[in-house]
Amino acid sequence: MRIDFGEPKPLDSLEGLRLHDPASYVEECRHDVWLALRRQRPVGVDEMPDGTRYWSFAGYADCDKIVKDTATYSSEEGTILASVGVGDSAGGQTITLMDPPDHGALRRPLMRTMRQSVVRRRADAVREKVLALIDPLLHGGEHDVARLMRLLPMVAAGDILGIPEKYWETIAFNTTASIAPEDPEYAVGRNVGDTLRRVHHQLFACFTDAIETRRRDPGDDVVSALLGLEIDGRPLEDRRVMLNCYSVALGANSTTPHVACHTLLALAQRPDIWRTVVENPSVIPALVEEGARWTSPTHHLIRRVTTDVELSGAQMAKGDWVCAWVASANRDEQVFDGPYDFDLGRSPNPHLGFGAGAHYCIGAPASRFALSVIFEALALRRVRFEVTGEIRHLYSNWINGITSMPMRFTPGAVTA
Ligand code: HEM
């Protein structure tokens, strides 16, 4: 989705909203819709194409509550719009699709392989890999940054996940294809079903081999942690290990590249902000955090109500589907001053870009580190960058992604 600077003109009418339509996120900046929702209809009912209805919440306080109150708002049947009405075949099996307390049995050991102290310990090796990935940008010239950044999550976290490097490209491409099979960049099959079959087949082949490799040669990584895990005294069966590999790889690949791209794009559009970063690189942690809020790589998070409940006037019944529009929450003027500004001084910055509560992103330390390395390296070399061609956005109602972004990089060109 395009992201514009400045407050949008809210939509005049909310009639006939098609929030589920992936096409509506390709060309337009949809903050006009979310602003109108927050002003006119912060809580409402929307419909999927098959007529299944779901509650839409647009304000920060409600979204924060929905995401944090896991007893009332369950993740077990799906966390994306595509699951509304049909559920998710991996429900109850993966870290993202489980509720506390069972969820903790998976999350705790995975967390141990990905927490801040681990990222710090692995920092030198990861920095070297990230710098190698962005080396072409540091040397200048024209590059399609979106294609280059596709590999960033695997470079940043592939070793933490325990996935052999030979699979990184395949996994990076296919995880995104699995959530955007209609996007022209990712439509590798004859039709959506064929694309999904192909990408799932390749993903499961990679994960099967990664699992066998780690079984023979266990390490300090996610796959090994999954293999060593016992729930109720029984090891996790291979299918479940595989589904969790998929879930973690998807979490990584569907988000991190787009925060990198959208942040670079915002800085290209506002060279004054980039100059501030170049002159004072100590703001880079704030830049990364604001980049995550600005991008809000997941437009929404879905939950299902476990009991009859009321929230902000909505009388919901057990089994109702609920959508927290995180991207809208991250522009809520009740919480963020100047929400349509890219503000390096924003503090605090309690954005929901990484989620919140029990499901808060476990990859946040790894992705924050990788993003910091990129901006530190560009700042150190005083690289100027500008867009040189057409930017293409991901065909998805879930992920705010960029699939192509040609840019020119000029080292030493940011002058004091
Ligand atoms: C800028 C980068 C990233 C963003 C913005 C992001 C965003 C998110 C969000 C919004 C959630 C919450 C989902 C929910 O509540 O249903 C989440 C959870 C998760 N993320 Fe990330 N993510 C990023 C990077 C990563 C990386 C690099 C990895 C893996 C290496 C990862 C793995 C996960 C996993 C496994 C979960 C599920 C945690 C749980 O359910 O307990 N993410 N992420």
Short mmCIF file of C-alpha atoms and ligand atoms in Angstrom, two decimals:
data_model
loop_
_atom_site.label_atom_id
_atom_site.label_comp_id
_atom_site.label_asym_id
_atom_site.label_seq_id
_atom_site.Cartn_x
_atom_site.Cartn_y
_atom_site.Cartn_z
CA MET A 1 0.00 0.00 0.00
CA ARG A 2 1.19 3.52 -0.74
CA ILE A 3 1.77 5.53 2.43
CA ASP A 4 1.21 9.27 2.14
CA PHE A 5 2.54 12.01 4.37
CA GLY A 6 0.03 14.37 5.97
CA GLU A 7 -3.51 13.81 7.20
CA PRO A 8 -5.63 12.25 4.47
CA LYS A 9 -9.05 13.52 3.49
CA PRO A 10 -11.37 11.02 5.19
CA LEU A 11 -13.71 9.15 2.87
CA ASP A 12 -17.08 10.91 2.57
CA SER A 13 -19.07 7.73 2.75
CA LEU A 14 -18.41 4.35 4.26
CA GLU A 15 -21.10 2.70 2.15
CA GLY A 16 -19.99 -0.39 0.29
CA LEU A 17 -16.61 -0.66 2.00
CA ARG A 18 -14.60 -3.62 0.73
CA LEU A 19 -11.93 -3.85 3.41
CA HIS A 20 -11.21 -7.44 2.41
CA ASP A 21 -10.43 -6.56 -1.22
CA PRO A 22 -6.65 -6.97 -1.78
CA ALA A 23 -6.86 -4.83 -4.92
CA SER A 24 -7.82 -1.80 -2.86
CA TYR A 25 -4.39 -1.86 -1.13
CA VAL A 26 -2.32 -1.96 -4.32
CA GLU A 27 -2.61 1.58 -5.69
CA GLU A 28 -4.15 3.67 -2.96
CA CYS A 29 -3.15 4.87 0.50
CA ARG A 30 -5.98 3.47 2.66
CA HIS A 31 -5.45 5.76 5.60
CA ASP A 32 -8.42 7.78 4.29
CA VAL A 33 -10.63 4.78 5.04
CA TRP A 34 -9.19 4.13 8.49
CA LEU A 35 -9.41 7.82 9.43
CA ALA A 36 -13.07 7.84 8.40
CA LEU A 37 -13.67 4.65 10.39
CA ARG A 38 -12.08 6.09 13.54
CA ARG A 39 -14.12 9.28 13.19
CA GLN A 40 -17.47 7.93 12.05
CA ARG A 41 -17.60 4.24 12.84
CA PRO A 42 -14.85 3.08 15.20
CA VAL A 43 -16.77 -0.17 15.71
CA GLY A 44 -18.81 -1.76 12.97
CA VAL A 45 -19.67 -4.87 11.05
CA ASP A 46 -18.07 -5.73 7.71
CA GLU A 47 -18.55 -8.66 5.38
CA MET A 48 -16.38 -11.13 3.56
CA PRO A 49 -17.28 -11.91 -0.08
CA ASP A 50 -19.08 -15.09 1.05
CA GLY A 51 -21.26 -13.02 3.39
CA THR A 52 -19.49 -13.98 6.63
CA ARG A 53 -19.66 -11.00 8.92
CA TYR A 54 -16.95 -9.78 11.23
CA TRP A 55 -16.57 -6.94 13.70
CA SER A 56 -14.15 -4.21 12.63
CA PHE A 57 -12.38 -2.16 15.30
CA ALA A 58 -10.38 0.88 14.15
CA GLY A 59 -9.31 2.65 17.37
CA TYR A 60 -6.09 2.00 19.25
CA ALA A 61 -7.65 1.23 22.65
CA ASP A 62 -9.96 -1.43 21.20
CA CYS A 63 -7.27 -3.02 19.01
CA ASP A 64 -4.84 -3.10 21.94
CA LYS A 65 -7.49 -4.73 24.14
CA ILE A 66 -8.40 -7.32 21.50
CA VAL A 67 -4.82 -8.33 20.88
CA LYS A 68 -3.91 -8.48 24.59
CA ASP A 69 -7.03 -10.16 25.99
CA THR A 70 -6.30 -13.66 24.74
CA ALA A 71 -8.92 -15.25 27.04
CA THR A 72 -11.73 -13.40 25.24
CA TYR A 73 -10.21 -13.03 21.76
CA SER A 74 -8.74 -16.30 20.55
CA SER A 75 -6.06 -16.79 17.88
CA GLU A 76 -6.78 -20.51 17.54
CA GLU A 77 -8.90 -20.34 14.40
CA GLY A 78 -6.89 -17.85 12.43
CA THR A 79 -5.29 -14.44 12.67
CA ILE A 80 -5.79 -13.10 9.13
CA LEU A 81 -8.90 -12.09 7.17
CA ALA A 82 -8.56 -15.11 4.87
CA SER A 83 -9.47 -17.29 7.89
CA VAL A 84 -12.74 -15.49 8.65
CA GLY A 85 -15.59 -17.95 8.27
CA VAL A 86 -13.35 -20.88 7.33
CA GLY A 87 -10.70 -21.09 10.06
CA ASP A 88 -7.10 -22.15 9.56
CA SER A 89 -6.08 -25.76 9.02
CA ALA A 90 -3.08 -25.23 11.35
CA GLY A 91 -5.34 -23.88 14.13
CA GLY A 92 -4.21 -24.93 17.60
CA GLN A 93 -0.94 -26.33 16.19
CA THR A 94 1.40 -23.37 15.76
CA ILE A 95 2.74 -20.63 18.00
CA THR A 96 0.65 -17.97 16.27
CA LEU A 97 -2.53 -20.05 16.30
CA MET A 98 -2.61 -21.08 19.96
CA ASP A 99 -3.92 -19.39 23.08
CA PRO A 100 -2.39 -19.22 26.55
CA PRO A 101 -1.73 -21.24 28.60
CA ASP A 102 -0.89 -23.93 25.96
CA HIS A 103 0.71 -21.30 23.72
CA GLY A 104 3.41 -20.73 26.38
CA ALA A 105 4.71 -24.29 26.02
CA LEU A 106 5.76 -23.46 22.44
CA ARG A 107 6.57 -19.80 22.87
CA ARG A 108 8.94 -20.11 25.84
CA PRO A 109 11.51 -22.42 24.20
CA LEU A 110 11.34 -20.53 20.90
CA MET A 111 11.77 -17.26 22.73
CA ARG A 112 14.98 -18.60 24.29
CA THR A 113 16.48 -19.01 20.80
CA MET A 114 15.49 -15.54 19.59
CA ARG A 115 15.64 -13.15 22.53
CA GLN A 116 17.69 -9.97 22.73
CA SER A 117 20.70 -11.59 24.44
CA VAL A 118 20.94 -14.19 21.63
CA VAL A 119 20.74 -11.49 18.97
CA ARG A 120 23.52 -9.63 20.79
CA ARG A 121 25.67 -12.77 20.94
CA ARG A 122 25.20 -13.39 17.22
CA ALA A 123 25.53 -9.71 16.29
CA ASP A 124 28.92 -9.80 14.55
CA ALA A 125 27.99 -12.71 12.27
CA VAL A 126 24.60 -11.22 11.39
CA ARG A 127 26.06 -7.76 10.79
CA GLU A 128 28.52 -9.23 8.33
CA LYS A 129 25.74 -10.99 6.42
CA VAL A 130 23.46 -7.95 6.34
CA LEU A 131 26.35 -5.77 5.10
CA ALA A 132 27.09 -8.31 2.37
CA LEU A 133 23.41 -8.24 1.32
CA ILE A 134 23.30 -4.44 1.04
CA ASP A 135 26.82 -4.09 -0.36
CA PRO A 136 25.48 -3.10 -3.81
CA LEU A 137 23.55 -0.21 -2.24
CA LEU A 138 26.63 0.98 -0.36
CA HIS A 139 28.58 1.08 -3.61
CA GLY A 140 25.94 3.14 -5.38
CA GLY A 141 24.02 2.79 -8.61
CA GLU A 142 20.47 1.71 -9.36
CA HIS A 143 18.93 -1.27 -7.61
CA ASP A 144 15.53 -2.79 -7.05
CA VAL A 145 15.54 -2.48 -3.28
CA ALA A 146 12.38 -4.53 -2.77
CA ARG A 147 13.89 -7.55 -4.51
CA LEU A 148 17.13 -7.15 -2.59
CA MET A 149 15.42 -6.80 0.79
CA ARG A 150 13.42 -9.97 0.21
CA LEU A 151 16.34 -11.94 1.63
CA LEU A 152 16.86 -9.67 4.65
CA PRO A 153 14.84 -11.74 7.16
CA MET A 154 16.66 -14.95 6.31
CA VAL A 155 20.02 -13.18 6.45
CA ALA A 156 19.03 -11.72 9.83
CA ALA A 157 17.38 -14.79 11.31
CA GLY A 158 18.03 -17.83 9.08
CA ASP A 159 20.76 -19.15 11.40
CA ILE A 160 18.62 -18.46 14.46
CA LEU A 161 15.87 -20.48 12.80
CA GLY A 162 18.34 -23.29 12.00
CA ILE A 163 17.56 -23.31 8.27
CA PRO A 164 20.46 -24.13 5.93
CA GLU A 165 21.48 -21.14 3.80
CA LYS A 166 20.86 -23.00 0.53
CA TYR A 167 17.09 -22.72 1.24
CA TRP A 168 16.92 -19.06 2.20
CA GLU A 169 15.95 -17.72 -1.23
CA THR A 170 13.33 -20.39 -1.82
CA ILE A 171 11.81 -19.86 1.61
CA ALA A 172 11.87 -16.06 1.33
CA PHE A 173 10.06 -16.14 -2.00
CA ASN A 174 7.58 -18.88 -1.24
CA THR A 175 6.44 -17.67 2.17
CA THR A 176 5.39 -14.37 0.60
CA ALA A 177 3.85 -16.17 -2.38
CA SER A 178 1.81 -18.23 0.08
CA ILE A 179 0.08 -15.13 1.42
CA ALA A 180 -0.12 -13.19 -1.87
CA PRO A 181 -0.61 -15.86 -4.55
CA GLU A 182 -2.49 -13.43 -6.79
CA ASP A 183 0.28 -10.86 -6.88
CA PRO A 184 1.88 -10.84 -10.37
CA GLU A 185 5.34 -11.12 -8.79
CA TYR A 186 4.40 -14.28 -6.94
CA ALA A 187 1.79 -15.96 -9.16
CA VAL A 188 3.98 -18.87 -10.26
CA GLY A 189 1.13 -21.29 -11.05
CA ARG A 190 -1.68 -21.55 -13.58
CA ASN A 191 -4.10 -20.21 -10.99
CA VAL A 192 -4.22 -19.40 -7.27
CA GLY A 193 -4.67 -23.03 -6.24
CA ASP A 194 -1.80 -24.15 -8.43
CA THR A 195 0.48 -21.39 -7.10
CA LEU A 196 -0.33 -22.36 -3.52
CA ARG A 197 0.28 -26.05 -4.25
CA ARG A 198 3.66 -25.30 -5.79
CA VAL A 199 4.88 -22.93 -3.10
CA HIS A 200 3.70 -25.15 -0.25
CA HIS A 201 5.35 -28.16 -1.87
CA GLN A 202 8.67 -26.32 -2.10
CA LEU A 203 8.41 -24.90 1.40
CA PHE A 204 7.64 -28.27 2.95
CA ALA A 205 10.54 -29.87 1.03
CA CYS A 206 12.93 -27.24 2.45
CA PHE A 207 11.57 -27.59 5.97
CA THR A 208 11.67 -31.40 5.82
CA ASP A 209 15.33 -31.28 4.93
CA ALA A 210 16.05 -28.59 7.54
CA ILE A 211 14.37 -30.76 10.17
CA GLU A 212 16.40 -33.83 9.17
CA THR A 213 19.61 -31.78 9.19
CA ARG A 214 18.93 -30.43 12.68
CA ARG A 215 17.88 -33.85 13.96
CA ARG A 216 21.33 -35.16 12.97
CA ASP A 217 23.15 -32.05 14.06
CA PRO A 218 21.13 -30.10 16.65
CA GLY A 219 22.05 -26.52 17.40
CA ASP A 220 20.96 -23.50 19.36
CA ASP A 221 18.11 -22.66 16.98
CA VAL A 222 14.34 -22.74 16.46
CA VAL A 223 14.15 -26.03 14.53
CA SER A 224 16.28 -27.81 17.16
CA ALA A 225 14.18 -26.27 19.94
CA LEU A 226 11.02 -27.59 18.26
CA LEU A 227 12.58 -31.03 17.87
CA GLY A 228 13.56 -31.10 21.53
CA LEU A 229 10.16 -29.97 22.74
CA GLU A 230 7.78 -32.21 24.68
CA ILE A 231 4.18 -31.30 25.27
CA ASP A 232 2.34 -33.43 27.87
CA GLY A 233 5.35 -35.75 27.91
CA ARG A 234 5.27 -36.38 24.16
CA PRO A 235 7.58 -34.94 21.49
CA LEU A 236 6.00 -32.72 18.87
CA GLU A 237 5.18 -34.76 15.77
CA ASP A 238 7.08 -33.82 12.60
CA ARG A 239 4.05 -32.28 10.95
CA ARG A 240 3.71 -29.87 13.83
CA VAL A 241 7.42 -29.06 13.80
CA MET A 242 7.05 -28.31 10.10
CA LEU A 243 3.98 -26.11 10.57
CA ASN A 244 5.83 -24.11 13.21
CA CYS A 245 8.88 -23.67 10.97
CA TYR A 246 6.49 -22.34 8.36
CA SER A 247 4.80 -20.04 10.85
CA VAL A 248 8.07 -18.53 12.09
CA ALA A 249 9.51 -18.14 8.58
CA LEU A 250 6.28 -16.51 7.45
CA GLY A 251 6.37 -14.10 10.40
CA ALA A 252 9.88 -13.09 9.39
CA ASN A 253 9.54 -12.84 5.62
CA SER A 254 6.17 -11.18 5.38
CA THR A 255 7.16 -8.18 7.47
CA THR A 256 10.83 -7.20 7.80
CA PRO A 257 11.56 -6.42 4.10
CA HIS A 258 8.56 -4.12 3.94
CA VAL A 259 9.57 -2.13 7.00
CA ALA A 260 12.99 -1.69 5.38
CA CYS A 261 11.45 -0.58 2.05
CA HIS A 262 8.75 1.70 3.43
CA THR A 263 11.25 3.36 5.76
CA LEU A 264 13.72 3.92 2.92
CA LEU A 265 10.91 5.29 0.80
CA ALA A 266 9.78 7.70 3.54
CA LEU A 267 13.39 8.90 3.91
CA ALA A 268 13.77 9.30 0.15
CA GLN A 269 10.65 11.46 0.16
CA ARG A 270 11.89 13.43 3.16
CA PRO A 271 15.66 13.94 2.70
CA ASP A 272 15.62 16.40 5.59
CA ILE A 273 14.78 13.54 7.97
CA TRP A 274 17.49 11.36 6.44
CA ARG A 275 20.03 14.19 6.81
CA THR A 276 19.16 14.35 10.54
CA VAL A 277 19.90 10.62 10.79
CA VAL A 278 23.19 10.95 8.91
CA GLU A 279 24.28 13.80 11.19
CA ASN A 280 23.16 11.99 14.32
CA PRO A 281 23.09 8.19 13.95
CA SER A 282 22.14 7.78 17.61
CA VAL A 283 18.53 8.31 16.44
CA ILE A 284 18.62 5.03 14.46
CA PRO A 285 16.77 2.97 17.11
CA ALA A 286 14.01 5.62 17.03
CA LEU A 287 14.07 5.55 13.21
CA VAL A 288 13.54 1.77 13.19
CA GLU A 289 10.71 1.98 15.70
CA GLU A 290 8.99 4.80 13.82
CA GLY A 291 9.54 2.83 10.60
CA ALA A 292 7.62 -0.09 12.10
CA ARG A 293 4.76 2.21 13.16
CA TRP A 294 4.79 4.06 9.86
CA THR A 295 4.71 0.86 7.82
CA SER A 296 2.45 -1.23 10.08
CA PRO A 297 3.31 -4.27 7.95
CA THR A 298 0.23 -6.17 9.09
CA HIS A 299 -2.85 -4.12 8.25
CA HIS A 300 -4.97 -6.22 10.59
CA LEU A 301 -5.01 -9.04 13.14
CA ILE A 302 -8.02 -11.37 13.39
CA ARG A 303 -9.36 -13.04 16.53
CA ARG A 304 -12.47 -15.10 17.41
CA VAL A 305 -14.61 -14.35 20.46
CA THR A 306 -14.62 -17.12 23.09
CA THR A 307 -17.61 -15.84 25.09
CA ASP A 308 -20.45 -13.33 24.80
CA VAL A 309 -18.82 -9.96 25.41
CA GLU A 310 -19.32 -6.21 24.97
CA LEU A 311 -16.57 -3.90 23.69
CA SER A 312 -17.09 -0.20 22.99
CA GLY A 313 -20.81 -0.79 22.48
CA ALA A 314 -20.47 -3.88 20.28
CA GLN A 315 -22.46 -6.77 21.71
CA MET A 316 -20.51 -9.75 20.45
CA ALA A 317 -21.52 -13.38 20.72
CA LYS A 318 -19.29 -16.38 21.29
CA GLY A 319 -17.88 -17.43 17.91
CA ASP A 320 -17.99 -13.97 16.32
CA TRP A 321 -14.98 -12.96 14.26
CA VAL A 322 -13.16 -9.78 15.18
CA CYS A 323 -10.74 -7.67 13.17
CA ALA A 324 -8.31 -5.30 14.90
CA TRP A 325 -7.14 -2.82 12.24
CA VAL A 326 -3.63 -2.38 13.58
CA ALA A 327 -2.64 0.00 10.78
CA SER A 328 -5.47 2.28 11.84
CA ALA A 329 -4.57 1.98 15.53
CA ASN A 330 -1.04 3.10 14.67
CA ARG A 331 -2.40 6.39 13.29
CA ASP A 332 -4.87 6.98 16.13
CA GLU A 333 -4.60 10.66 17.05
CA GLN A 334 -5.73 9.88 20.62
CA VAL A 335 -2.42 8.08 21.15
CA PHE A 336 0.01 9.53 18.60
CA ASP A 337 0.59 13.28 18.13
CA GLY A 338 0.90 14.09 14.44
CA PRO A 339 0.22 10.46 13.45
CA TYR A 340 0.82 11.19 9.75
CA ASP A 341 4.30 12.60 10.41
CA PHE A 342 7.40 10.44 10.36
CA ASP A 343 8.71 11.65 13.70
CA LEU A 344 12.16 10.64 14.93
CA GLY A 345 11.40 12.25 18.28
CA ARG A 346 8.27 10.19 18.95
CA SER A 347 8.53 9.03 22.53
CA PRO A 348 6.92 6.95 23.77
CA ASN A 349 6.00 5.10 20.60
CA PRO A 350 3.58 2.39 21.76
CA HIS A 351 2.74 1.21 18.23
CA LEU A 352 1.19 -2.19 17.59
CA GLY A 353 3.40 -2.94 14.58
CA PHE A 354 4.94 -5.91 16.37
CA GLY A 355 1.61 -6.86 17.98
CA ALA A 356 1.16 -6.80 21.75
CA GLY A 357 0.75 -9.06 24.76
CA ALA A 358 1.21 -12.83 24.68
CA HIS A 359 1.77 -12.96 20.90
CA TYR A 360 4.15 -9.99 20.75
CA CYS A 361 6.57 -10.66 17.90
CA ILE A 362 9.40 -12.95 18.97
CA GLY A 363 11.43 -11.84 15.94
CA ALA A 364 11.42 -8.18 16.98
CA PRO A 365 14.99 -8.16 18.43
CA ALA A 366 16.41 -9.82 15.27
CA SER A 367 14.57 -7.54 12.87
CA ARG A 368 15.33 -4.37 14.85
CA PHE A 369 19.01 -5.30 14.77
CA ALA A 370 19.07 -6.04 11.01
CA LEU A 371 17.23 -2.81 10.19
CA SER A 372 19.63 -0.82 12.39
CA VAL A 373 22.64 -2.30 10.60
CA ILE A 374 21.22 -1.14 7.25
CA PHE A 375 20.58 2.44 8.33
CA GLU A 376 23.88 2.69 10.24
CA ALA A 377 25.82 1.56 7.15
CA LEU A 378 23.98 3.96 4.83
CA ALA A 379 24.39 6.84 7.30
CA LEU A 380 28.09 6.14 7.86
CA ARG A 381 28.74 6.39 4.11
CA ARG A 382 26.42 9.41 3.79
CA VAL A 383 24.49 7.63 1.03
CA ARG A 384 21.75 9.60 -0.71
CA PHE A 385 18.91 7.62 -2.29
CA GLU A 386 15.97 8.45 -4.51
CA VAL A 387 13.25 6.54 -6.30
CA THR A 388 13.93 6.11 -10.02
CA GLY A 389 11.05 4.02 -11.28
CA GLU A 390 7.61 2.58 -10.65
CA ILE A 391 6.94 1.27 -7.15
CA ARG A 392 4.76 -1.83 -7.04
CA HIS A 393 2.78 -2.85 -3.98
CA LEU A 394 1.80 -6.31 -2.78
CA TYR A 395 -1.65 -7.61 -3.66
CA SER A 396 -2.72 -8.39 -0.12
CA ASN A 397 -5.31 -7.27 2.42
CA TRP A 398 -3.00 -8.39 5.24
CA ILE A 399 0.55 -7.31 4.45
CA ASN A 400 1.57 -3.77 3.56
CA GLY A 401 4.25 -4.90 1.15
CA ILE A 402 6.38 -3.48 -1.65
CA THR A 403 7.33 -5.90 -4.44
CA SER A 404 9.44 -3.61 -6.60
CA MET A 405 11.16 -0.31 -5.80
CA PRO A 406 13.92 0.92 -8.12
CA MET A 407 16.19 3.40 -6.36
CA ARG A 408 19.47 5.15 -7.09
CA PHE A 409 22.10 5.19 -4.34
CA THR A 410 24.92 7.75 -4.23
CA PRO A 411 27.55 7.32 -1.52
CA GLY A 412 28.99 10.47 0.01
CA ALA A 413 26.21 12.64 -1.40
CA VAL A 414 24.49 13.71 1.82
CA THR A 415 26.21 16.96 2.61
CA ALA A 416 26.09 18.78 5.93
C1 HEM B 1 9.79 -5.69 11.28
C2 HEM B 1 9.63 -6.98 11.38
C3 HEM B 1 8.45 -7.69 12.01
C4 HEM B 1 7.18 -7.25 12.29
C5 HEM B 1 6.62 -5.86 12.07
C6 HEM B 1 6.46 -8.35 12.86
C7 HEM B 1 5.14 -8.29 13.29
C8 HEM B 1 4.53 -9.25 14.06
C9 HEM B 1 3.21 -9.16 14.64
C10 HEM B 1 2.23 -8.01 14.41
C11 HEM B 1 2.98 -10.26 15.39
C12 HEM B 1 1.73 -10.57 16.22
C13 HEM B 1 0.80 -11.55 15.51
C14 HEM B 1 -0.45 -11.77 16.30
O1 HEM B 1 -0.65 -11.18 17.38
O2 HEM B 1 -1.32 -12.55 15.81
C15 HEM B 1 4.16 -11.08 15.27
C16 HEM B 1 4.30 -12.29 15.86
C17 HEM B 1 5.31 -13.15 15.51
N1 HEM B 1 6.42 -12.87 14.77
FE1 HEM B 1 6.91 -11.14 13.92
N2 HEM B 1 7.28 -9.42 12.90
C18 HEM B 1 8.51 -9.07 12.40
C19 HEM B 1 9.63 -9.85 12.29
C20 HEM B 1 9.68 -11.16 12.64
C21 HEM B 1 10.82 -12.03 12.46
C22 HEM B 1 12.17 -11.59 11.88
C23 HEM B 1 10.44 -13.26 12.92
C24 HEM B 1 11.20 -14.53 12.96
C25 HEM B 1 12.48 -14.67 12.78
C26 HEM B 1 9.08 -13.16 13.41
C27 HEM B 1 8.35 -14.18 13.96
C28 HEM B 1 7.15 -14.02 14.64
C29 HEM B 1 6.48 -15.09 15.35
C30 HEM B 1 6.94 -16.54 15.48
C31 HEM B 1 5.33 -14.54 15.91
C32 HEM B 1 4.28 -15.25 16.75
C33 HEM B 1 4.56 -15.05 18.21
C34 HEM B 1 3.49 -15.69 19.05
O3 HEM B 1 2.42 -16.00 18.53
O4 HEM B 1 3.74 -15.88 20.25
N3 HEM B 1 8.65 -11.88 13.21
N4 HEM B 1 5.08 -10.45 14.45
#
